Each structure stands twice: as structure tokens, then as C-alpha cells.
Coordinates of C-alpha atoms and ligand atoms in Angstrom, one line a residue:
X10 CA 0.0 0.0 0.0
X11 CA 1.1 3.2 -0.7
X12 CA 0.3 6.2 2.2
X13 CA 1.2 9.9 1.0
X14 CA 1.8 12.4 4.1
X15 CA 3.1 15.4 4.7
X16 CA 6.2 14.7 7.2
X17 CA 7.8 18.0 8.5
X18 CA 7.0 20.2 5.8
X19 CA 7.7 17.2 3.3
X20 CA 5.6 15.2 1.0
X21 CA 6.5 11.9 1.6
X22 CA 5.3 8.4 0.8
X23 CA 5.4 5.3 2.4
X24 CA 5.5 1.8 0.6
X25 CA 4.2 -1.5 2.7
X26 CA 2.3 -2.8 5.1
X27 CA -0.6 -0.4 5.9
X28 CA -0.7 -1.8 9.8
X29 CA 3.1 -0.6 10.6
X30 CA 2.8 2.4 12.9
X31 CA 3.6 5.4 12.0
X32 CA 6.4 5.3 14.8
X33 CA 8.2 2.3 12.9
X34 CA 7.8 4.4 9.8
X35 CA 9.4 7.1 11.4
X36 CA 12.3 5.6 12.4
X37 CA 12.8 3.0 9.7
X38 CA 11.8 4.1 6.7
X39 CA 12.4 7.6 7.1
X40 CA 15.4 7.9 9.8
X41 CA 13.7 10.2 11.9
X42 CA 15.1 9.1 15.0
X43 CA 14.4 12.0 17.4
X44 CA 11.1 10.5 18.4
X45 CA 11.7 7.5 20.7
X46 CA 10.7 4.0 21.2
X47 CA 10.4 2.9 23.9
X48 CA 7.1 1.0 25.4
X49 CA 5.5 0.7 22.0
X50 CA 1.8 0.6 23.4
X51 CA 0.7 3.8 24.4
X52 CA 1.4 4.3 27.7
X53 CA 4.9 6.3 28.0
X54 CA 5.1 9.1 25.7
X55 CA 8.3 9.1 24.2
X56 CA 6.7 8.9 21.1
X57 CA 4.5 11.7 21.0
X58 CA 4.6 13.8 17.4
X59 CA 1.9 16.0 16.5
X60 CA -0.7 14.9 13.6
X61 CA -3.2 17.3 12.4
X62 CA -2.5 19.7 14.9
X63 CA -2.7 17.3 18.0
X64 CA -0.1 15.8 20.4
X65 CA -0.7 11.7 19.7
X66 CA 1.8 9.0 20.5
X67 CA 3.0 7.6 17.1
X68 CA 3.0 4.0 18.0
X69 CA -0.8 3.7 18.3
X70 CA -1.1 5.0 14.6
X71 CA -1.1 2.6 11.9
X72 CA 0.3 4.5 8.9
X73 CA -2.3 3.1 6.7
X74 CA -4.9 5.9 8.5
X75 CA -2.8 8.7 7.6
X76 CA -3.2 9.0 4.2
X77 CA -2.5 12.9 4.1
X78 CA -2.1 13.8 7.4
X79 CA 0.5 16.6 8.6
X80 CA 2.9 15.5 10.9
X81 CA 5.7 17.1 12.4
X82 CA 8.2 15.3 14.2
X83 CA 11.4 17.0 17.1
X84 CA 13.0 17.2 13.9
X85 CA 10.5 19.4 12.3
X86 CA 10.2 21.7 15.4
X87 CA 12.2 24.2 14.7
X88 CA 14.6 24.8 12.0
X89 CA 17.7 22.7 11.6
X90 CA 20.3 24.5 14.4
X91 CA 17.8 26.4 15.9
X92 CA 15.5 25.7 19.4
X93 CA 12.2 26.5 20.6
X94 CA 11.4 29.3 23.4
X95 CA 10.2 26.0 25.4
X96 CA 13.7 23.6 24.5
X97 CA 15.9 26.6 25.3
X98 CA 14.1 27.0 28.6
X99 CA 14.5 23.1 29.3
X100 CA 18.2 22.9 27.7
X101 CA 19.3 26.0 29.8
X102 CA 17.8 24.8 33.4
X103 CA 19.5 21.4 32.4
X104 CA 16.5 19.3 33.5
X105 CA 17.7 16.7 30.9
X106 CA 19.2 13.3 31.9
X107 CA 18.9 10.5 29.9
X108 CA 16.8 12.5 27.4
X109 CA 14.5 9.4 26.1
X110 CA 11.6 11.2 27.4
X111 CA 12.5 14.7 26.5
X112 CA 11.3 14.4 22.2
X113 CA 7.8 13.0 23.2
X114 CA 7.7 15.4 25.9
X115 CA 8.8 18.5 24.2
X116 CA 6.1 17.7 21.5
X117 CA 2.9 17.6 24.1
X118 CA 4.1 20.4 26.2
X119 CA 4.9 22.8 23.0
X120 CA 1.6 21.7 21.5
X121 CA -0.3 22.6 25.0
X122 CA 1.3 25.9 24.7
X123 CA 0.8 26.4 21.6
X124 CA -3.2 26.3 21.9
X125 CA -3.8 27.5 25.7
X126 CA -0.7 30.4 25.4
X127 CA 0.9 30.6 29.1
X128 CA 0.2 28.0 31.6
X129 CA 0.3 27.4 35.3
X130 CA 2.0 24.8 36.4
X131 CA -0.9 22.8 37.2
X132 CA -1.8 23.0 33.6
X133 CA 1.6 21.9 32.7
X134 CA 1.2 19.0 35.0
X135 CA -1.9 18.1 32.8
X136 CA -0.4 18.7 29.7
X137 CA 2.9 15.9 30.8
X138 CA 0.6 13.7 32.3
X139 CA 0.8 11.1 29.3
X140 CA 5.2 11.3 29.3
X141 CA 6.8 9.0 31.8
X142 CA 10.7 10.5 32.6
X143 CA 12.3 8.1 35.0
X144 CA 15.2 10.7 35.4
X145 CA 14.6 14.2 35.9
X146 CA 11.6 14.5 38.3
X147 CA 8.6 16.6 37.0
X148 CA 9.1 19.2 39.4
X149 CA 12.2 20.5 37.8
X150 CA 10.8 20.2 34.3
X151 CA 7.8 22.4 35.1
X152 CA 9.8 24.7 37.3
X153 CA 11.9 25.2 34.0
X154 CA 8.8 25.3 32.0
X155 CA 7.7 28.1 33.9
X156 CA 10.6 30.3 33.4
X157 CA 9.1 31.1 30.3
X158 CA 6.4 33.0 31.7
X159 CA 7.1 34.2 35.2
X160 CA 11.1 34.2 35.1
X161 CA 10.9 32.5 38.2
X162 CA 13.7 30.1 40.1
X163 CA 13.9 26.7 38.8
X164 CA 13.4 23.9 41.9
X165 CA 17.0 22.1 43.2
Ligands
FES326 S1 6.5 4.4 22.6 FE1 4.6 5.2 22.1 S2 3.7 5.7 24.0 FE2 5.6 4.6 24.5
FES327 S1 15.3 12.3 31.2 FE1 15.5 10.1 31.3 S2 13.4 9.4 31.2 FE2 13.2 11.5 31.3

């Protein structure tokens, strides 16, 4: 089967088995590594790219349903070189360890911001509640989060 999308501002098209998820595709087909595999079902995270507008985890999306769909991966972020407002603020409090979390999280909490403009840091507890990070502690991610809109001390 053959599956055209639009892949970071790129048409692209996919050849094979309509049931591979778009995460495999991704990664395999298309080398775009930045989003992570890690539990493959749904429950982690670190997979999360944005389709249509929305924050989804790629591995529950069987490429064969995204016959021109929009999708915009880490890679497709921001310009090659360049960072977000919200990975500056994250890179610059250095609340990244391992990082395996930090693609799939990056994409749900840009996408919050993107549609609700400056959060609390309840809402930012809301908007990460679908990224496991076994490293950093959410406390320090939102407290860098919030920098972006109050300037205020990051949690130690
Ligand atoms: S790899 Fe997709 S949610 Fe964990
Ligand atoms: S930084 Fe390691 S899982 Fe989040």
C-alpha cells in the first residue's frame, strides 16, 4: 500500500504494510530518530509527534490511516540548528538526563502551549501527564517550564 503524508513540511510516501505504525515508519523508513521508542503501546510518551495539529503517541497510529495527514516530528520543530522558546528554557535549566523522554515530551508540552498560550503549572502537570521520565523529576521540568512566563527560580 502506498500512504502519502506530509512529514515536516515534506511530502512523503510510504511503501508497505498499511498496519506498521507510524512510529516504525518514522524511524525506519524515514530515519527520523528524534522520536523515541520505547514501550511501543501507548502508555509512556516518548513517542508523541503531532498529527493534524494534536499531540498523539505515534505507535498507536497505523500509517495506513494517515493518508495525508500533517505530521511534524522533534526534527520538524524548529529549523535545523535552531530551538524553541520551550527547548531553550529546558536545555538551559539542564533538567535533561537520559533525554529518552525529552522528544515526546517536548512535543505535548509545546503543543499545550501552543493552543492554551501561558500555563500554570498545574496545567503543565496536565499537559505531561501522558510522558513517563524516570530521570529528571517533573518538578524540575515544570519549574523550567515556567521560566518562560514568570522568570521564576527553577526547583534544586
Ligand atoms: S513508545 Fe509510544 S507511548 Fe511509549
Ligand atoms: S530524562 Fe530520562 S526518562 Fe526523562
Amino acid at each position: 500500500m502506498a500512504v502519502s503524508l506530509c512529514i515536516n513540511d515534506e511530502l512523503r510516501t510510504y511503501l508497505g504494510d498499511p498496519r506498521v505504525s507510524l512510529l516504525e515508519v518514522l524511524r525506519e523508513t524515514f530515519r527520523l530518530t528524534g522520536t523515541k521508542d520505547v514501550c511501543g503501546q501507548g502508555f509512556c510518551g516518548a513517542c508523541t509527534v503531532h498529527i493534524d495539529g494534536e499531540a498523539v503517541p505515534a505507535c498507536l497510529r497505523p500509517i495506513g490511516l494517515l493518508e495525508g495527514a500533517k505530521v511534524t516530528t522533534i526534527e520538524g520543530l524548529s529549523p535545523l540548528g535552531s530551538q524553541t522558546a520551550l527547548q531553550a528554557a529546558l536545555l538551559k535549566h539542564d533538567v535533561v538526563q537520559c533525554g529518552m523522554c525529552f522528544p515526546g515530551l517536548v512535543m505535548s508540552l509545546s503543543k499545550f502551549i501552543e493552543q492554551n498560550g501561558p500555563a500554570t503549572r498545574q496545567d503543565l502537570q496536565v499537559a505531561m501527564a501522558g510522558n513517563l521520565c524516570r530521570c529528571t523529576g517533573y518538578e524540575n521540568i515544570v519549574g523550567a517550564v515556567m521560566t518562560m512566563f514568570e522568570g521564576e527560580e527553577v526547583p534544586r
